[in-house]
Coordinates of C-alpha atoms and ligand atoms in Angstrom, one line a residue:
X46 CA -73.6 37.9 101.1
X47 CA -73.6 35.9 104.4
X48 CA -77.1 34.0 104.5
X49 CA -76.9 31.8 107.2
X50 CA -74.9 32.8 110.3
X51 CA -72.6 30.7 112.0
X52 CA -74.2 27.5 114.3
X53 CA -73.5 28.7 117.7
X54 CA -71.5 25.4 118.6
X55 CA -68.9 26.6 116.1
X56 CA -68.0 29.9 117.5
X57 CA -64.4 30.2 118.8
X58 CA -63.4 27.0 118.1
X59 CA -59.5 26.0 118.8
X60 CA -56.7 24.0 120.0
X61 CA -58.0 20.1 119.2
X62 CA -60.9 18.9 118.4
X63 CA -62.3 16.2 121.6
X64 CA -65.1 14.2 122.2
X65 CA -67.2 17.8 124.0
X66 CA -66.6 19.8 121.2
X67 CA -67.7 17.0 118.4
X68 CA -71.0 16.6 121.3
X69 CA -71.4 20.3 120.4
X70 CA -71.0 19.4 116.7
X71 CA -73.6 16.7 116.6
X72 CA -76.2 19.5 117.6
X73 CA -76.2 21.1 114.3
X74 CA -76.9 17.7 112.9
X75 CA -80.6 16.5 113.3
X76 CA -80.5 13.3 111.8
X77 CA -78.0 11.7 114.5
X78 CA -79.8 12.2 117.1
X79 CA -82.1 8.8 116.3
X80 CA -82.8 5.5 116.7
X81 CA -81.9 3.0 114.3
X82 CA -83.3 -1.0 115.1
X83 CA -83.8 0.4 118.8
X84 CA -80.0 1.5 119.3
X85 CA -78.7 5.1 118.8
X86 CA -77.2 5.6 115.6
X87 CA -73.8 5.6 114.7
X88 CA -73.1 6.9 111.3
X89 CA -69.5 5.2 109.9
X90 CA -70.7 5.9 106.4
X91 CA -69.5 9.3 105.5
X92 CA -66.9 8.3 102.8
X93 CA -70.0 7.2 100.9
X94 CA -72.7 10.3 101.7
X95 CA -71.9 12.9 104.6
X96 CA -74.5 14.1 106.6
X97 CA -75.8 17.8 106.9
X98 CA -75.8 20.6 109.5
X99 CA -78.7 22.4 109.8
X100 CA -76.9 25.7 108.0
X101 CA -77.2 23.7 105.3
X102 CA -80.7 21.9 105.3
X103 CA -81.5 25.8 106.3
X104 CA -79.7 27.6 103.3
X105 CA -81.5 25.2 100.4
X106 CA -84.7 26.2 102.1
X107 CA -83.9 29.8 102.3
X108 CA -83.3 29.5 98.8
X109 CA -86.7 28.6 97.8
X110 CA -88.4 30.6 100.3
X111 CA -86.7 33.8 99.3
X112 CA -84.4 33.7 96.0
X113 CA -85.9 31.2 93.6
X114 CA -84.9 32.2 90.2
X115 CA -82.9 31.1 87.5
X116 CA -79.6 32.7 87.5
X117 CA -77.7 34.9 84.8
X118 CA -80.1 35.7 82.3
X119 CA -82.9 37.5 84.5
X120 CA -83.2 41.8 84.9
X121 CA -85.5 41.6 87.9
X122 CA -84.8 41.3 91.4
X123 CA -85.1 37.4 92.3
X124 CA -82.7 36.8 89.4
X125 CA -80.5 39.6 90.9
X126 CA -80.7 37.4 94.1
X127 CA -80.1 34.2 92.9
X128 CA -77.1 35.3 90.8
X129 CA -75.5 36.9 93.6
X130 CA -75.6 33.4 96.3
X131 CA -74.7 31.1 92.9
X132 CA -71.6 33.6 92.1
X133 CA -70.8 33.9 95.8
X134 CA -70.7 30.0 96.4
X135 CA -68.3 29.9 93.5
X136 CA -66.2 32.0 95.4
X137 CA -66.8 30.4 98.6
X138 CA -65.5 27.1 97.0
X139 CA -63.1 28.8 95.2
X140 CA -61.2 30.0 98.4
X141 CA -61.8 26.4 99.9
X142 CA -59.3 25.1 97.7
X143 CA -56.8 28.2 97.0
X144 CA -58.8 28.7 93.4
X145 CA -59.9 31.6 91.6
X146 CA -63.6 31.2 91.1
X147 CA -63.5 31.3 87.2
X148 CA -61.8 27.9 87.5
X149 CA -64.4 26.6 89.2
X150 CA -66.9 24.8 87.1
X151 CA -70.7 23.3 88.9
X152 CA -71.6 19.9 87.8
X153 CA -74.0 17.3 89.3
X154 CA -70.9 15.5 91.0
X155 CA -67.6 14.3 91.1
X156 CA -68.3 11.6 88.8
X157 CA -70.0 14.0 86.2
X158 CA -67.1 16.1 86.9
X159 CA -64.7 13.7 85.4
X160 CA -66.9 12.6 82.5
X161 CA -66.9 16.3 81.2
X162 CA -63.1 16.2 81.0
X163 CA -63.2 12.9 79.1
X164 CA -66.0 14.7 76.8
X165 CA -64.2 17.6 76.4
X166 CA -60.8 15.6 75.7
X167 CA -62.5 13.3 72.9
X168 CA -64.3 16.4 71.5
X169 CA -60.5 18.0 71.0
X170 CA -59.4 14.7 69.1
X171 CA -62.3 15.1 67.3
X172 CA -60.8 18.9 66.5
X173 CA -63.2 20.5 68.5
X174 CA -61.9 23.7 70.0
X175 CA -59.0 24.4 66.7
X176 CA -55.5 24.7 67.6
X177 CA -56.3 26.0 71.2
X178 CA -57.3 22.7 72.0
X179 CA -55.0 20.5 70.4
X180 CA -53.4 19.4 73.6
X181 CA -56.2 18.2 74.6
X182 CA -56.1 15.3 71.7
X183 CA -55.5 11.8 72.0
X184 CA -54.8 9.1 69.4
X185 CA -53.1 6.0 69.0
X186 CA -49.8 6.3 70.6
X187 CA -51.0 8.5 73.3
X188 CA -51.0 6.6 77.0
X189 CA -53.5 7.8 79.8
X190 CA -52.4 6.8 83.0
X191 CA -54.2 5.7 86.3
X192 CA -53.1 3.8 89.6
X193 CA -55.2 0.6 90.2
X194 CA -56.7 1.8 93.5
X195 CA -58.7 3.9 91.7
X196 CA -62.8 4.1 92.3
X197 CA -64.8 3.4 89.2
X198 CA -65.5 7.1 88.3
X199 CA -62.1 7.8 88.0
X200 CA -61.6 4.5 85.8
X201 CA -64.1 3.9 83.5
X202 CA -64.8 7.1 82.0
X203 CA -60.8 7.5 81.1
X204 CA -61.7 3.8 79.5
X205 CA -64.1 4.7 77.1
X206 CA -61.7 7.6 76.0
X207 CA -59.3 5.3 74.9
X208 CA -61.7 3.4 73.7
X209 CA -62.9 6.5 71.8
X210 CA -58.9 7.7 70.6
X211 CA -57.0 4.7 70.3
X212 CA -55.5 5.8 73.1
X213 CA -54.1 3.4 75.5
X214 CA -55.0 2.8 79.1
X215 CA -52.2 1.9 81.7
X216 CA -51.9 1.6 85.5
X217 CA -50.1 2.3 88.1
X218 CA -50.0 -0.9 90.3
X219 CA -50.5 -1.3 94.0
X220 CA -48.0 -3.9 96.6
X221 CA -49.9 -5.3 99.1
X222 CA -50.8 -2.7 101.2
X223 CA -52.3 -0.9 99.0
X224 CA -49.3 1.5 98.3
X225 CA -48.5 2.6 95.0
X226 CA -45.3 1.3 93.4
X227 CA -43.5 4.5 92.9
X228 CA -40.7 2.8 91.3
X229 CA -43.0 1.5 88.4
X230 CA -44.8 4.6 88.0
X231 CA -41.4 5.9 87.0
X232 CA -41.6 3.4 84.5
X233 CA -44.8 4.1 83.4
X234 CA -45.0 7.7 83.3
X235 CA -43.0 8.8 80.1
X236 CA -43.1 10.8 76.8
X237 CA -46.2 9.2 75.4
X238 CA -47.7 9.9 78.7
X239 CA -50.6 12.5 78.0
X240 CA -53.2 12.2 81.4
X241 CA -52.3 10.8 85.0
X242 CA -55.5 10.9 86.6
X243 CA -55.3 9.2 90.2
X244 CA -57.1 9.8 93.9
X245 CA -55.6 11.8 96.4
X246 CA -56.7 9.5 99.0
X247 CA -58.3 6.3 98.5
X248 CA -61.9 5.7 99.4
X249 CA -61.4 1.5 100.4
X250 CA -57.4 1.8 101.7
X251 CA -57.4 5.5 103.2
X252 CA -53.8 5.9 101.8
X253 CA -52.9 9.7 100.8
X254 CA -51.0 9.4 97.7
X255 CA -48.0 12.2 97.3
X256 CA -49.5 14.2 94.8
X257 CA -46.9 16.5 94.7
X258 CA -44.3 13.4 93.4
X259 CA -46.8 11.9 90.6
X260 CA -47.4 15.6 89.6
X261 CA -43.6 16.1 89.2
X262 CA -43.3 12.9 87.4
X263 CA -46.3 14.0 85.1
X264 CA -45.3 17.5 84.5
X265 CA -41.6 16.1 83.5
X266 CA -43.2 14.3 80.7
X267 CA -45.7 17.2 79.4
X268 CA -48.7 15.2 80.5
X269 CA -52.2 16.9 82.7
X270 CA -52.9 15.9 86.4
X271 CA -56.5 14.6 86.8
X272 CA -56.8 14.7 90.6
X273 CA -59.8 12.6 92.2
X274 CA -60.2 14.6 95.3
X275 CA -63.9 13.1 96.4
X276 CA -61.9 11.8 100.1
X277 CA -59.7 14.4 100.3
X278 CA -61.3 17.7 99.7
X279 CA -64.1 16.9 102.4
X280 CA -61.2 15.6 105.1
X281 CA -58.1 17.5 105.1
X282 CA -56.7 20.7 104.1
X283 CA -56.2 21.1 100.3
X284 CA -54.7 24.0 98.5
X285 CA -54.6 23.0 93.9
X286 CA -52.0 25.8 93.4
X287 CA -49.3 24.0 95.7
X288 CA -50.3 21.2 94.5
X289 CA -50.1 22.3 90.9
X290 CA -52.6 19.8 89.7
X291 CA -54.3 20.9 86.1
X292 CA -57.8 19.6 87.2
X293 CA -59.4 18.5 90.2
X294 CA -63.4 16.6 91.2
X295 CA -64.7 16.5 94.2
X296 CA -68.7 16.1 95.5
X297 CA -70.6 18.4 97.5
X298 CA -72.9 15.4 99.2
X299 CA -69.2 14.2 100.7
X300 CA -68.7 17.4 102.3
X301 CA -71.7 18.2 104.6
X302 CA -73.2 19.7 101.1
X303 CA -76.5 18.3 99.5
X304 CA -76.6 16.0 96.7
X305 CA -77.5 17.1 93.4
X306 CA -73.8 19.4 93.2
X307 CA -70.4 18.7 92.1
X308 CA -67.0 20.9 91.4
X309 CA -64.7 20.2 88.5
X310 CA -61.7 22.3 89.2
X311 CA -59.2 23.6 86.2
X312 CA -56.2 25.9 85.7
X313 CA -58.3 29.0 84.2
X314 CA -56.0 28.9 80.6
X315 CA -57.1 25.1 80.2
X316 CA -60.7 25.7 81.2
X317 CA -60.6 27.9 78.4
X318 CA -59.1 26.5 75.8
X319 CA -60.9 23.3 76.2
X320 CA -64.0 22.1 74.0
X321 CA -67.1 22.1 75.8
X322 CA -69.2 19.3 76.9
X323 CA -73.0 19.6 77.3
X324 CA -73.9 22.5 74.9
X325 CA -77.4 24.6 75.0
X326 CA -78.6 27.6 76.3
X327 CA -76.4 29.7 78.9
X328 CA -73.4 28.9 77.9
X329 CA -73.1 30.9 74.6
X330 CA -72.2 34.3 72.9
X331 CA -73.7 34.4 69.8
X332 CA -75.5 31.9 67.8
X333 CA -76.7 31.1 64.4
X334 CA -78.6 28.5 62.5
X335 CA -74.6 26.8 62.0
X336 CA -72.8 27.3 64.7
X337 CA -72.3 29.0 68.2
X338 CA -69.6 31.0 70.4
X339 CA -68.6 30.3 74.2
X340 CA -68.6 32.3 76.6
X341 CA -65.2 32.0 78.9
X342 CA -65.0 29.4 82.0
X343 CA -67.1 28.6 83.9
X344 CA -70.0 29.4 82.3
X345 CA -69.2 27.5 78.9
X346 CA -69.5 24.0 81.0
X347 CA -72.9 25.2 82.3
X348 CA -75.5 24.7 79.8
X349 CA -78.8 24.8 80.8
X350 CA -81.0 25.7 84.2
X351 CA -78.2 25.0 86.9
X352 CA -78.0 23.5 90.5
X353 CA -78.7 27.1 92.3
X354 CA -80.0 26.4 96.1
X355 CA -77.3 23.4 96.4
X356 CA -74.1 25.6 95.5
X357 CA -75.9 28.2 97.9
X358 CA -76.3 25.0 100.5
X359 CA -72.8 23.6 99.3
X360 CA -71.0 27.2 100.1
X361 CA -72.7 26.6 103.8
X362 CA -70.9 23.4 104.2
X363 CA -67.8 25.1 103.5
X364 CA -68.6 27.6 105.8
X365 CA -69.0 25.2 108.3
X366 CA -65.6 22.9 107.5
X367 CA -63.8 26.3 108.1
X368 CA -65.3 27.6 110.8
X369 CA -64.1 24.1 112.6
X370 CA -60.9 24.1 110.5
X371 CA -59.7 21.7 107.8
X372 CA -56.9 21.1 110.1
X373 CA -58.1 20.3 113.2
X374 CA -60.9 18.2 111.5
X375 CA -58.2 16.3 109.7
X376 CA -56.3 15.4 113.1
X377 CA -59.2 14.5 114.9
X378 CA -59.9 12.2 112.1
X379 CA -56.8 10.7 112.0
X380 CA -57.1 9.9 115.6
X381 CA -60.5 8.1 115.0
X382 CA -58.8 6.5 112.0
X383 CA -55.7 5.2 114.1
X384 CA -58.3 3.7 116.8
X385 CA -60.2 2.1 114.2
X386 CA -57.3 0.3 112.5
X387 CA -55.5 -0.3 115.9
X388 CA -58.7 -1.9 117.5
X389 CA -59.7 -4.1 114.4
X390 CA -55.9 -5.3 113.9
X391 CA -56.4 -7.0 117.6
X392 CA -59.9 -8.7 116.5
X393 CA -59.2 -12.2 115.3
X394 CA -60.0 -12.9 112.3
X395 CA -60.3 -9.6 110.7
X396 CA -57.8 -8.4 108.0
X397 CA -57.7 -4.8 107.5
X398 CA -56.8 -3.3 103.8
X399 CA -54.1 -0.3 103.3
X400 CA -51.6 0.9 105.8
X401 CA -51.0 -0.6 109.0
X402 CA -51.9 1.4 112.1
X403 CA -49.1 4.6 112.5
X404 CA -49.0 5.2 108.7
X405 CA -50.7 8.5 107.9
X406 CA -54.3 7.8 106.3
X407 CA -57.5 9.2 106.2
X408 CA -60.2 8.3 108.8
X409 CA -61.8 5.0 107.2
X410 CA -60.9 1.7 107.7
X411 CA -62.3 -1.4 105.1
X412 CA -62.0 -5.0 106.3
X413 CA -62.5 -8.2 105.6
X414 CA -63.9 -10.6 108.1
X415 CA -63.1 -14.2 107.7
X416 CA -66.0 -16.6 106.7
X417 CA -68.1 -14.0 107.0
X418 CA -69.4 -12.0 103.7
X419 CA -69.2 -8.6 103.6
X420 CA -72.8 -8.2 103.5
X421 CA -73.5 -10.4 106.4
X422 CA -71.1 -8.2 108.2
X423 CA -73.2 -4.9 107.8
X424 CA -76.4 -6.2 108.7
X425 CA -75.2 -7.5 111.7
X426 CA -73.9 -3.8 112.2
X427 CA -77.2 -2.0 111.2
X428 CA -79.3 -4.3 113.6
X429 CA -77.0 -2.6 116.7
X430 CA -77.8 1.0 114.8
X431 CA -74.3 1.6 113.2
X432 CA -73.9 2.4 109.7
X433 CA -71.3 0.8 107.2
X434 CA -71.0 0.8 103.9
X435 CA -70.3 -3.0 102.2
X436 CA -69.6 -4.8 98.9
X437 CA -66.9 -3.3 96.7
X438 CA -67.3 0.5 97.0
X439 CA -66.8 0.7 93.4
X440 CA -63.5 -0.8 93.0
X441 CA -63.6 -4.1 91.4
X442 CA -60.1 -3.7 90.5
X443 CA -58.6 -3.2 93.8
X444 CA -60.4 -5.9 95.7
X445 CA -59.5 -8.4 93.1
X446 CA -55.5 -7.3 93.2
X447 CA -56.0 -8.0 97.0
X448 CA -57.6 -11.3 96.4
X449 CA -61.1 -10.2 97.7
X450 CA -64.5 -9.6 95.9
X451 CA -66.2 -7.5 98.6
X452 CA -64.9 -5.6 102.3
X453 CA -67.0 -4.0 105.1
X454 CA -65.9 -0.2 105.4
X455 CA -66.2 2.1 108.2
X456 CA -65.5 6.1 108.2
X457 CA -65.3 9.0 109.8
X458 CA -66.4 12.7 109.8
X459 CA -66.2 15.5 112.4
X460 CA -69.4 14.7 113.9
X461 CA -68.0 10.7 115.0
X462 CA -66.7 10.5 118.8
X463 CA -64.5 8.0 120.0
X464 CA -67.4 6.6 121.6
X465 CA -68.5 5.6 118.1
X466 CA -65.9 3.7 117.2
X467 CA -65.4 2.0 120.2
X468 CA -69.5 0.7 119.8
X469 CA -67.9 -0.1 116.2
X470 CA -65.3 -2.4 117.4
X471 CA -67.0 -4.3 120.2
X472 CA -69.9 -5.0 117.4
X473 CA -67.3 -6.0 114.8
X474 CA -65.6 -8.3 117.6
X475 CA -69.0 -10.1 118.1
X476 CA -69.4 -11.1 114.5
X477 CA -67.5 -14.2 113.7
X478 CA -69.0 -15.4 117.4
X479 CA -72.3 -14.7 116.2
X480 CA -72.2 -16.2 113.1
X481 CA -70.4 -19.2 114.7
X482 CA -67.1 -18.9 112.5
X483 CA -64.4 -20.7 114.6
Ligands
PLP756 C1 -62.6 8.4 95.6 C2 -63.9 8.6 94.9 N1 -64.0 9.0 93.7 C3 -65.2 9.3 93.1 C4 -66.3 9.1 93.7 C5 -67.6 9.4 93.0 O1 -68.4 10.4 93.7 P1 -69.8 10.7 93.2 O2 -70.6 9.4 93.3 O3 -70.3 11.7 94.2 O4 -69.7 11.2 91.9 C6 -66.3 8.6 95.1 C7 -67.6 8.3 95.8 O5 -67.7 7.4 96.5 C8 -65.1 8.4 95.7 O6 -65.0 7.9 96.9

């Protein structure tokens, strides 16, 4: 059921995205058109929270002003309601990523997303789930492979498994660039292998990894694909069944969505074969005082009240990346990401992390500027009105494999013109003048 209609600056959009069309854009988006330390705003932090059209600020409200209710359990009509937007946005979310929408499983986020899989994997070593599950386990023996650009959520929580198992934990490493060393993942990845879990596209370098090669790799040896998709889902086109990935997280908050909703993504025969995660009430068929049955996936990995007006908000954002088109919004990007790395590669003193300018990434750009911190950097930035995010953007381990402790980061969304990243680089060129590094 449709609930709110299209934003008229969408309508009939085609051929490339420009600068008029994203003016057009920016109208659905109240909160750009500010002030911020007497400047206009320029928002460069979308790889860290997105900001929201008005379909979406509008469909959470409509929610509570019309549908309130808890969903599944309810006979009258407001339950009726609610069911139907929750079950719809499943389905709305489902056909964003080429998914059926029993294999599409709410949680709060992406990093919540990845912790139930970690849950449900330690609660099958534990013997949780019988012999359906048993793939799942992990013991000593067992390897869980990342790569070592990988952001903390999709680090630490496969740490504490091993930790958990007696499983070990190995990594994929990274040369200089950022790239990662295909030839030792070859090595790595092998019949002890039982999880790969890496990001499609990295949230400090903006590399796109080939998915399709580590899931080869991966899939030779037996093992599940864990894909982090939190900077790719929200930027460029992505369909799981060609890339036959097992399980996939993304965030709702990084795609024009609100916060507060997440989307763990699994092949329907593993969602249901796995051991649940947070037990309780919604989630069952029949209890007793000793024990309980599942329902099937989804539903088994949503116990409790769930996140209702945000998927009905979240399935609005997805509205709204397709009626623009994943494609078009991925090339614009990539133009605003080749001007950003091609404009800060010509300011002195800057040294820009992942692929040079030309190599395919996704619009973001993180830099270091020399003898300046990271932090100085940005607040420099937000007193002209423009946005960054800085510090380590929750990967410790990449920074330190690139000898740095903290970077400035920039990136992009639909709703950034050109304009905004040229403000971005003349700023960033006045920095190590201002701060009178030679
Ligand atoms: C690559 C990547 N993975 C995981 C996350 C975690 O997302 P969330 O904090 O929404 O759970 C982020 C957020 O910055 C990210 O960029």
């Amino acid at each position: 059921m449709p609930v709110v209609s299209t934003p008229v600056s969408l309508r009939h959009a085609e051929g490339p995205m420009d600068n008029a069309e994203v003016e057009r854009i920016r109208n659905d988006f109240p909160i750009l058109h500010q002030e911020v330390n007497g400047h206009p705003l320029v928002y460069l932090d979308s790889g860290a929270t997105s900001q929201n059209p008005l379909s979406v600020i509008e469909a959470e409200q409509e929610f509570y002003e019309q549908r309130n209710s808890a969903v599944h359990r309810g006979a009258h009509t407001l339950a009726v309601a609610a069911t139907d937007v929750y079950e719809d946005a499943r389905q709305t979310v489902a056909g964003f990523i080429n998914a059926r929408p029993d294999e599409i499983v709410w949680t709060s986020n992406a990093t919540e997303a990845l912790n139930l899989l970690t849950y449900a994997f330690s609660n099958a070593s534990l013997g949780r789930g019988g012999a359906a599950a048993r793939r799942f386990a992990l013991g000593p023996g067992d390897e869980i492979v990342v790569t070592e650009m990988e952001h903390h959520a999709n680090l630490i929580p496969w740490q504490e498994l091993a930790f958990r198992t007696g499983a070990a934990l190995r990594y994929i490493p990274v040369d200089d660039t950022g790239a990662l060393l295909l030839e030792e993942a070859e090595n790595i990845i092998g019949p002890r292998t039982a999880i790969l879990a890496f990001s499609h596209a990295s949230n400090v370098l903006g590399t796109i990894n080939p998915v399709q090669t580590l899931v080869k790799m991966a899939h030779g040896h037996g093992a599940l694909v864990v894909l982090d998709a939190c900077q790719s889902v929200p930027h460029l086109p992505v369909d799981v069944k060609a890339l036959d990935v097992d399980f996939a997280a993304f965030s709702g908050h990084k795609m024009l969505g609100p916060t507060g909703i997440g989307v763990l993504y699994g092949k329907a025969d593993l969602l249901n074969a796995m051991p649940t995660f947070l037990t309780g009430g919604s989630m069952i068929t029949t209890v007793t005082m000793d024990k309980a049955e599942y329902l099937p996936a989804p539903q088994r990995f949503e116990a409790g009240t769930q996140r209702i007006s945000q998927a009905m908000a979240l399935a609005a954002a997805v509205n709204y990346l397709q009626e623009t088109g994943m494609e078009r919004i991925h090339a614009w990007e990539t133009e605003l990401g080749r001007r950003l790395v091609s404009g800060l590669e010509q300011i002195e003193g800057i040294r820009v992390l992942g692929p040079k300018a030309g190599v395919e990434r996704i619009g973001l750009a993180a830099f270091d500027v020399e003898g300046v911190h990271s932090h100085d950097v940005g607040q420099f930035l937000d007193d002209q009105g423009i946005a960054v995010r800085v510090g380590h953007h929750c990967a410790q381990p990449l920074h330190r494999r690139l000898g740095l402790v903290s970077t400035t980061r920039a990136s992009t969304y639909l709703y950034n013109t050109t304009d905004d990243v040229d403000a971005f680089l003349a700023a960033v060129a006045g920095v190590r003048p201002f701060f009178g590094v030679k």
